[in-house]
Coordinates of C-alpha atoms and ligand atoms in Angstrom, one line a residue:
X1 CA -4.8 24.5 -16.1
X2 CA -1.7 26.7 -16.0
X3 CA -2.4 30.4 -16.3
X4 CA -1.1 32.1 -19.5
X5 CA 1.9 34.4 -19.0
X6 CA 1.7 38.1 -19.6
X7 CA 4.7 40.4 -19.8
X8 CA 4.8 44.2 -20.5
X9 CA 6.7 47.3 -19.5
X10 CA 6.9 51.1 -19.8
X11 CA 10.0 53.2 -20.1
X12 CA 11.0 55.2 -17.1
X13 CA 10.8 58.5 -18.8
X14 CA 8.5 60.2 -16.3
X15 CA 5.4 62.2 -17.4
X16 CA 3.3 59.3 -18.4
X17 CA 0.3 60.3 -20.6
X18 CA -3.3 59.3 -20.7
X19 CA -2.2 57.4 -23.9
X20 CA 0.1 55.2 -21.8
X21 CA -2.6 54.7 -19.3
X22 CA -5.5 53.9 -21.6
X23 CA -3.4 52.0 -24.2
X24 CA -1.4 49.9 -21.7
X25 CA -1.7 50.2 -17.9
X26 CA -5.5 50.2 -17.8
X27 CA -5.5 46.9 -19.7
X28 CA -2.9 45.4 -17.4
X29 CA -5.1 46.0 -14.4
X30 CA -7.9 44.0 -16.0
X31 CA -5.6 41.1 -16.7
X32 CA -4.2 40.6 -13.2
X33 CA -6.8 38.0 -12.0
X34 CA -6.8 35.8 -15.1
X35 CA -3.1 35.6 -16.0
X36 CA 0.4 35.2 -14.5
X37 CA 1.6 38.7 -15.0
X38 CA 5.1 40.2 -15.1
X39 CA 5.2 44.0 -15.3
X40 CA 8.6 45.7 -15.5
X41 CA 10.0 49.1 -15.5
X42 CA 12.0 49.2 -18.8
X43 CA 14.8 51.3 -17.4
X44 CA 17.4 49.8 -19.8
X45 CA 15.4 50.9 -22.7
X46 CA 15.2 54.4 -21.2
X47 CA 19.0 54.7 -21.6
X48 CA 18.6 55.0 -25.4
X49 CA 17.7 58.6 -24.9
X50 CA 20.0 60.8 -22.8
X51 CA 18.6 61.2 -19.3
X52 CA 19.8 62.9 -16.1
X53 CA 20.9 59.9 -14.0
X54 CA 19.2 61.1 -10.8
X55 CA 16.0 61.8 -12.8
X56 CA 16.1 58.3 -14.3
X57 CA 16.5 56.7 -10.8
X58 CA 13.6 58.8 -9.5
X59 CA 11.4 58.1 -12.5
X60 CA 12.0 54.3 -12.0
X61 CA 10.7 54.4 -8.5
X62 CA 7.8 56.7 -9.4
X63 CA 6.7 54.4 -12.1
X64 CA 6.5 51.5 -9.7
X65 CA 4.3 53.8 -7.5
X66 CA 2.2 54.6 -10.6
X67 CA 1.7 50.9 -11.5
X68 CA 0.4 50.2 -8.0
X69 CA -1.7 53.5 -7.9
X70 CA -3.3 52.5 -11.2
X71 CA -4.5 49.3 -9.6
X72 CA -1.8 46.6 -10.0
X73 CA -1.8 44.5 -6.9
X74 CA 1.8 43.7 -6.0
X75 CA 0.5 40.4 -4.4
X76 CA -1.0 39.3 -7.7
X77 CA 1.6 40.6 -10.1
X78 CA 5.3 40.3 -10.4
X79 CA 6.5 44.0 -10.5
X80 CA 10.2 44.4 -11.2
X81 CA 13.0 46.5 -12.6
X82 CA 14.4 45.3 -16.0
X83 CA 18.0 46.2 -15.2
X84 CA 17.9 44.0 -12.1
X85 CA 17.4 40.8 -14.1
X86 CA 20.6 39.6 -15.8
X87 CA 18.6 37.5 -18.3
X88 CA 17.4 40.6 -20.2
X89 CA 20.7 42.0 -21.4
X90 CA 22.3 38.5 -21.6
X91 CA 19.6 37.1 -23.8
X92 CA 19.4 40.3 -25.8
X93 CA 23.1 39.9 -26.7
X94 CA 22.5 36.4 -28.0
X95 CA 19.4 37.4 -30.0
X96 CA 21.3 40.3 -31.5
X97 CA 23.4 37.7 -33.2
X98 CA 20.2 36.3 -34.8
X99 CA 18.7 39.6 -35.9
X100 CA 19.6 41.3 -39.2
X101 CA 20.4 44.9 -39.7
X102 CA 17.9 45.0 -42.5
X103 CA 15.1 44.0 -40.2
X104 CA 16.0 46.6 -37.6
X105 CA 16.3 49.2 -40.3
X106 CA 12.6 48.7 -41.1
X107 CA 11.4 49.6 -37.6
X108 CA 9.3 52.8 -37.9
X109 CA 9.9 53.7 -34.2
X110 CA 13.7 53.7 -34.9
X111 CA 13.2 56.0 -37.9
X112 CA 11.0 58.3 -35.8
X113 CA 13.3 58.4 -32.8
X114 CA 16.4 58.8 -35.0
X115 CA 14.8 61.8 -36.7
X116 CA 13.8 63.3 -33.3
X117 CA 17.2 62.7 -31.8
X118 CA 19.5 63.2 -34.7
X119 CA 22.4 64.2 -32.4
X120 CA 22.3 60.8 -30.6
X121 CA 21.5 57.9 -33.0
X122 CA 23.2 55.3 -30.8
X123 CA 23.3 51.6 -31.4
X124 CA 21.1 51.0 -28.4
X125 CA 18.3 52.9 -30.2
X126 CA 18.9 50.6 -33.2
X127 CA 18.9 47.4 -31.3
X128 CA 16.1 48.5 -28.9
X129 CA 13.6 45.9 -30.4
X130 CA 16.0 43.1 -29.7
X131 CA 16.1 43.9 -26.0
X132 CA 12.4 44.1 -26.1
X133 CA 12.3 40.7 -27.8
X134 CA 14.5 39.4 -25.0
X135 CA 12.2 40.9 -22.3
X136 CA 9.3 39.0 -23.8
X137 CA 10.9 35.7 -24.8
X138 CA 12.8 35.2 -21.5
X139 CA 9.4 34.7 -19.8
X140 CA 7.9 32.6 -22.4
X141 CA 5.1 35.2 -22.5
X142 CA 1.9 34.3 -24.3
X143 CA 0.5 37.8 -24.4
X144 CA 2.0 41.2 -24.4
X145 CA -0.5 44.0 -23.7
X146 CA 0.7 47.2 -25.5
X147 CA -0.6 50.1 -27.5
X148 CA -0.8 49.8 -31.2
X149 CA 2.6 51.6 -31.8
X150 CA 4.4 48.5 -30.4
X151 CA 2.9 46.1 -33.0
X152 CA 5.9 46.1 -35.2
X153 CA 8.2 45.3 -32.2
X154 CA 6.0 42.2 -31.5
X155 CA 6.3 41.1 -35.0
X156 CA 10.0 41.2 -35.0
X157 CA 10.0 39.4 -31.6
X158 CA 8.1 36.5 -33.3
X159 CA 10.4 36.5 -36.3
X160 CA 13.5 36.3 -34.1
X161 CA 11.9 33.5 -31.9
X162 CA 10.9 31.5 -35.0
X163 CA 14.4 31.8 -36.5
X164 CA 16.0 30.6 -33.3
X165 CA 13.5 27.8 -32.9
X166 CA 14.1 26.6 -36.4
X167 CA 17.9 26.6 -35.9
X168 CA 18.0 25.0 -32.4
X169 CA 14.6 23.3 -31.9
X170 CA 11.6 24.5 -29.9
X171 CA 13.0 27.0 -27.3
X172 CA 10.8 30.1 -27.3
X173 CA 7.0 30.5 -27.3
X174 CA 5.7 32.8 -30.0
X175 CA 4.0 35.7 -28.2
X176 CA 1.0 37.6 -29.3
X177 CA 0.3 41.3 -29.0
X178 CA -2.7 42.1 -26.8
X179 CA -4.1 45.4 -28.1
X180 CA -7.3 46.8 -26.7
X181 CA -10.2 47.3 -29.2
X182 CA -10.4 51.0 -28.3
X183 CA -7.7 53.2 -26.9
X184 CA -4.9 51.3 -28.7
X185 CA -3.8 54.6 -30.1
X186 CA -4.9 57.7 -28.1
X187 CA -4.2 60.7 -30.3
X188 CA -3.0 64.2 -29.4
X189 CA -5.6 66.7 -28.3
X190 CA -4.2 69.4 -30.5
X191 CA -3.1 67.2 -33.4
X192 CA -5.5 64.2 -33.4
X193 CA -3.8 62.7 -36.4
X194 CA -0.6 61.9 -34.4
X195 CA -0.5 59.7 -31.3
X196 CA -0.4 61.4 -27.9
X197 CA 3.2 61.4 -26.9
X198 CA 5.2 62.1 -23.7
X199 CA 7.7 64.0 -25.8
X200 CA 5.2 66.4 -27.4
X201 CA 6.4 70.0 -27.0
X202 CA 2.9 71.5 -27.0
X203 CA 1.6 70.9 -23.4
X204 CA -2.0 71.2 -24.6
X205 CA -1.5 68.2 -26.9
X206 CA -1.0 65.7 -24.0
X207 CA -2.8 64.9 -20.8
X208 CA -0.3 63.8 -18.2
X209 CA -1.3 61.4 -15.4
X210 CA 0.0 63.9 -12.9
X211 CA -1.9 66.9 -14.4
X212 CA -4.1 68.8 -11.9
X213 CA -7.9 68.7 -12.5
X214 CA -7.9 72.3 -13.7
X215 CA -5.1 71.5 -16.2
X216 CA -7.1 68.5 -17.4
X217 CA -10.3 70.6 -17.9
X218 CA -8.4 73.3 -19.7
X219 CA -6.7 70.8 -22.1
X220 CA -10.0 69.2 -23.0
X221 CA -11.7 72.5 -23.4
X222 CA -9.1 73.5 -25.9
X223 CA -9.0 70.1 -27.7
X224 CA -9.3 70.4 -31.5
X225 CA -12.6 69.2 -32.9
X226 CA -14.4 70.2 -36.2
X227 CA -17.2 72.4 -37.3
X228 CA -20.0 69.9 -37.4
X229 CA -20.8 70.2 -33.7
X230 CA -22.2 66.7 -33.6
X231 CA -20.8 63.9 -31.5
X232 CA -20.4 61.2 -34.1
X233 CA -17.6 58.6 -34.5
X234 CA -15.7 58.8 -37.7
X235 CA -11.9 58.4 -37.3
X236 CA -11.2 59.7 -40.8
X237 CA -13.4 62.7 -41.1
X238 CA -13.6 63.6 -37.4
X239 CA -10.3 62.5 -35.8
X240 CA -10.6 65.0 -32.8
X241 CA -14.1 64.1 -31.7
X242 CA -13.5 60.4 -32.3
X243 CA -10.4 60.4 -30.1
X244 CA -12.4 62.1 -27.3
X245 CA -15.1 59.5 -27.8
X246 CA -12.5 56.7 -27.4
X247 CA -11.2 58.2 -24.2
X248 CA -14.7 58.6 -22.8
X249 CA -15.7 55.2 -24.0
X250 CA -12.9 53.4 -22.2
X251 CA -13.3 55.2 -18.9
X252 CA -17.1 54.9 -18.9
X253 CA -17.1 51.4 -20.5
X254 CA -19.5 52.6 -23.2
X255 CA -19.6 51.8 -27.0
X256 CA -19.4 54.5 -29.6
X257 CA -23.1 54.1 -30.4
X258 CA -24.0 54.6 -26.7
X259 CA -21.9 57.8 -26.6
X260 CA -23.5 59.1 -29.8
X261 CA -26.9 58.5 -28.2
X262 CA -26.0 60.0 -24.9
X263 CA -24.8 63.3 -26.5
X264 CA -27.4 63.4 -29.3
X265 CA -28.5 67.0 -29.9
X266 CA -25.8 68.4 -27.6
X267 CA -22.9 70.4 -28.8
X268 CA -19.2 69.9 -28.2
X269 CA -19.1 72.1 -25.2
X270 CA -21.2 69.7 -23.1
X271 CA -19.4 66.7 -24.5
X272 CA -15.9 68.1 -23.8
X273 CA -16.9 68.9 -20.3
X274 CA -18.2 65.4 -19.8
X275 CA -14.9 63.8 -21.1
X276 CA -12.8 66.1 -18.9
X277 CA -14.9 65.2 -15.8
X278 CA -14.6 61.5 -16.6
X279 CA -10.8 61.8 -16.8
X280 CA -10.6 63.9 -13.6
X281 CA -12.8 61.4 -11.8
X282 CA -10.5 58.5 -12.9
X283 CA -7.2 60.2 -12.2
X284 CA -7.9 61.9 -8.9
X285 CA -7.9 58.8 -6.8
X286 CA -5.0 57.4 -8.8
X287 CA -3.0 60.6 -8.0
X288 CA -3.9 60.5 -4.4
X289 CA -2.6 57.0 -4.0
X290 CA 0.4 57.7 -6.1
X291 CA 1.5 60.6 -3.8
X292 CA 1.0 58.4 -0.8
X293 CA 3.1 55.7 -2.2
X294 CA 5.9 58.1 -3.1
X295 CA 6.2 59.0 0.5
X296 CA 7.1 55.4 1.3
X297 CA 10.1 54.5 -0.8
X298 CA 11.0 51.6 1.5
X299 CA 7.7 49.9 0.7
X300 CA 8.3 50.4 -3.0
X301 CA 11.7 48.8 -2.7
X302 CA 10.2 45.8 -0.9
X303 CA 7.8 45.4 -3.8
X304 CA 10.4 45.5 -6.5
X305 CA 12.9 43.3 -4.7
X306 CA 10.3 40.6 -4.3
X307 CA 9.4 41.0 -8.0
X308 CA 13.1 40.9 -9.0
X309 CA 13.6 37.7 -7.2
X310 CA 10.7 36.0 -8.9
X311 CA 11.7 37.3 -12.3
X312 CA 15.3 36.0 -11.8
X313 CA 14.0 32.6 -10.8
X314 CA 11.6 32.6 -13.8
X315 CA 14.3 33.4 -16.4
X316 CA 17.4 31.7 -15.3
X317 CA 16.6 28.2 -16.7
X318 CA 15.6 29.4 -20.1
X319 CA 18.8 31.6 -20.4
X320 CA 20.9 28.6 -19.6
X321 CA 19.1 26.5 -22.1
X322 CA 19.7 29.2 -24.8
X323 CA 23.4 29.4 -23.8
X324 CA 23.7 25.7 -24.0
X325 CA 22.0 25.5 -27.4
X326 CA 24.2 28.1 -29.0
X327 CA 27.4 26.4 -27.7
X328 CA 28.3 28.4 -24.6
X329 CA 29.7 26.4 -21.7
X330 CA 27.1 26.3 -19.0
X331 CA 27.7 25.2 -15.3
Ligands
TYM401 P1 6.5 53.2 -23.9 O1 7.1 53.5 -22.6 O2 6.9 54.1 -25.1 O3 5.0 53.1 -23.8 C1 4.3 52.3 -22.8 C2 3.0 51.8 -23.3 O4 2.1 52.9 -23.7 C3 1.6 52.6 -24.9 N1 1.3 54.0 -25.5 C4 0.1 54.3 -26.1 N2 -1.0 53.6 -26.2 C5 -2.1 54.2 -26.7 N3 -2.0 55.5 -27.2 C6 -0.9 56.2 -27.1 N4 -0.9 57.5 -27.5 C7 0.2 55.6 -26.5 N5 1.5 56.0 -26.2 C8 2.1 55.0 -25.7 C9 2.7 51.9 -25.7 O5 2.2 51.2 -26.8 C10 3.2 51.0 -24.6 O6 2.4 49.8 -24.5 N6 9.0 49.5 -25.9 C11 8.0 49.7 -24.9 C12 8.5 49.3 -23.5 C13 8.9 47.9 -23.4 C14 8.1 46.8 -23.5 C15 8.9 45.7 -23.4 C16 6.7 46.6 -23.7 C17 10.2 47.5 -23.2 N7 10.2 46.1 -23.2 C18 8.4 44.4 -23.5 C19 6.2 45.3 -23.8 C20 7.1 44.2 -23.7 C21 7.7 51.2 -25.0 O7 8.3 51.9 -25.7 O8 6.8 51.7 -24.2

């Protein structure tokens, strides 16, 4: 039986957080044996926010290193750079013509980003979900492993695909979001009612994948909890502690009940130290490997060039089919 197809990506903004890792990257690693996986660096999406060009180029390469350091085997996965694959922007343009302004206006991420970057509400930010739809549909992906904040983008992808299929006959497969049971939304350590975000201005709110062990310990020590001093899972009443439990649970592969038992009768001090140590233990080898990989940019180039080639081969036929269906002259 043919393996199911997975596609996902992360923007090349640098400073990835523990949220990106636990919500996305960590799940990707678990999928690599079972599925035919395509993992890209979403560098075109990164252009929607102003970036220093050199920094973006460096972040793109670093992110490839991070994918591999996190455990993605370049032999098993197709790792590539979005901007190297002509089908993404090409298909995105076609799909833009089958997407309504009203639909895009409803995207909460657009509203959030437009509020945050009021001086640069460009049309790329507005049509961001259409490029994401093109990324996914170009591969006929079955599953898209993402954090819960991307759910709405998956819904609009399906809507666009269904609309196109009903106009031109079966063309695109309808993809499903693959969202982990825990960790789909890692919250900030200082404000556990909002998701942990790369762009948070309070450094204590986010754990970066490149943080030193001491920084990580300090951040967990200062994490906001509550006054009950009892390790108990309750997202509504105890968002801080519940978030720490989710982090610990994913890394240690333990259920919330198991964690409650493990820390029964112990206060937050002991618990926070245990969470911090679990994170340090997980990130230390990752960072070591990441730094080694960064020293060998030629190797990274080899990896993405091989991935690019496979991605181009994979998407070319479908792009032509779409062009033909809408009436463009092909060949
Ligand atoms: P990006 O770069 O914002 O985030 C990358 C991944 O990290 C997840 N994530 C989180 N998960 C749990 N808790 C958090 N606090 C948290 N913060 C971020 C995101 O859900 C995401 O899975 N639009 C995408 C990139 C993209 C893409 C695609 C993804 C472009 N094309 C096609 C899948 C398929 C994004 O903004 O990711």
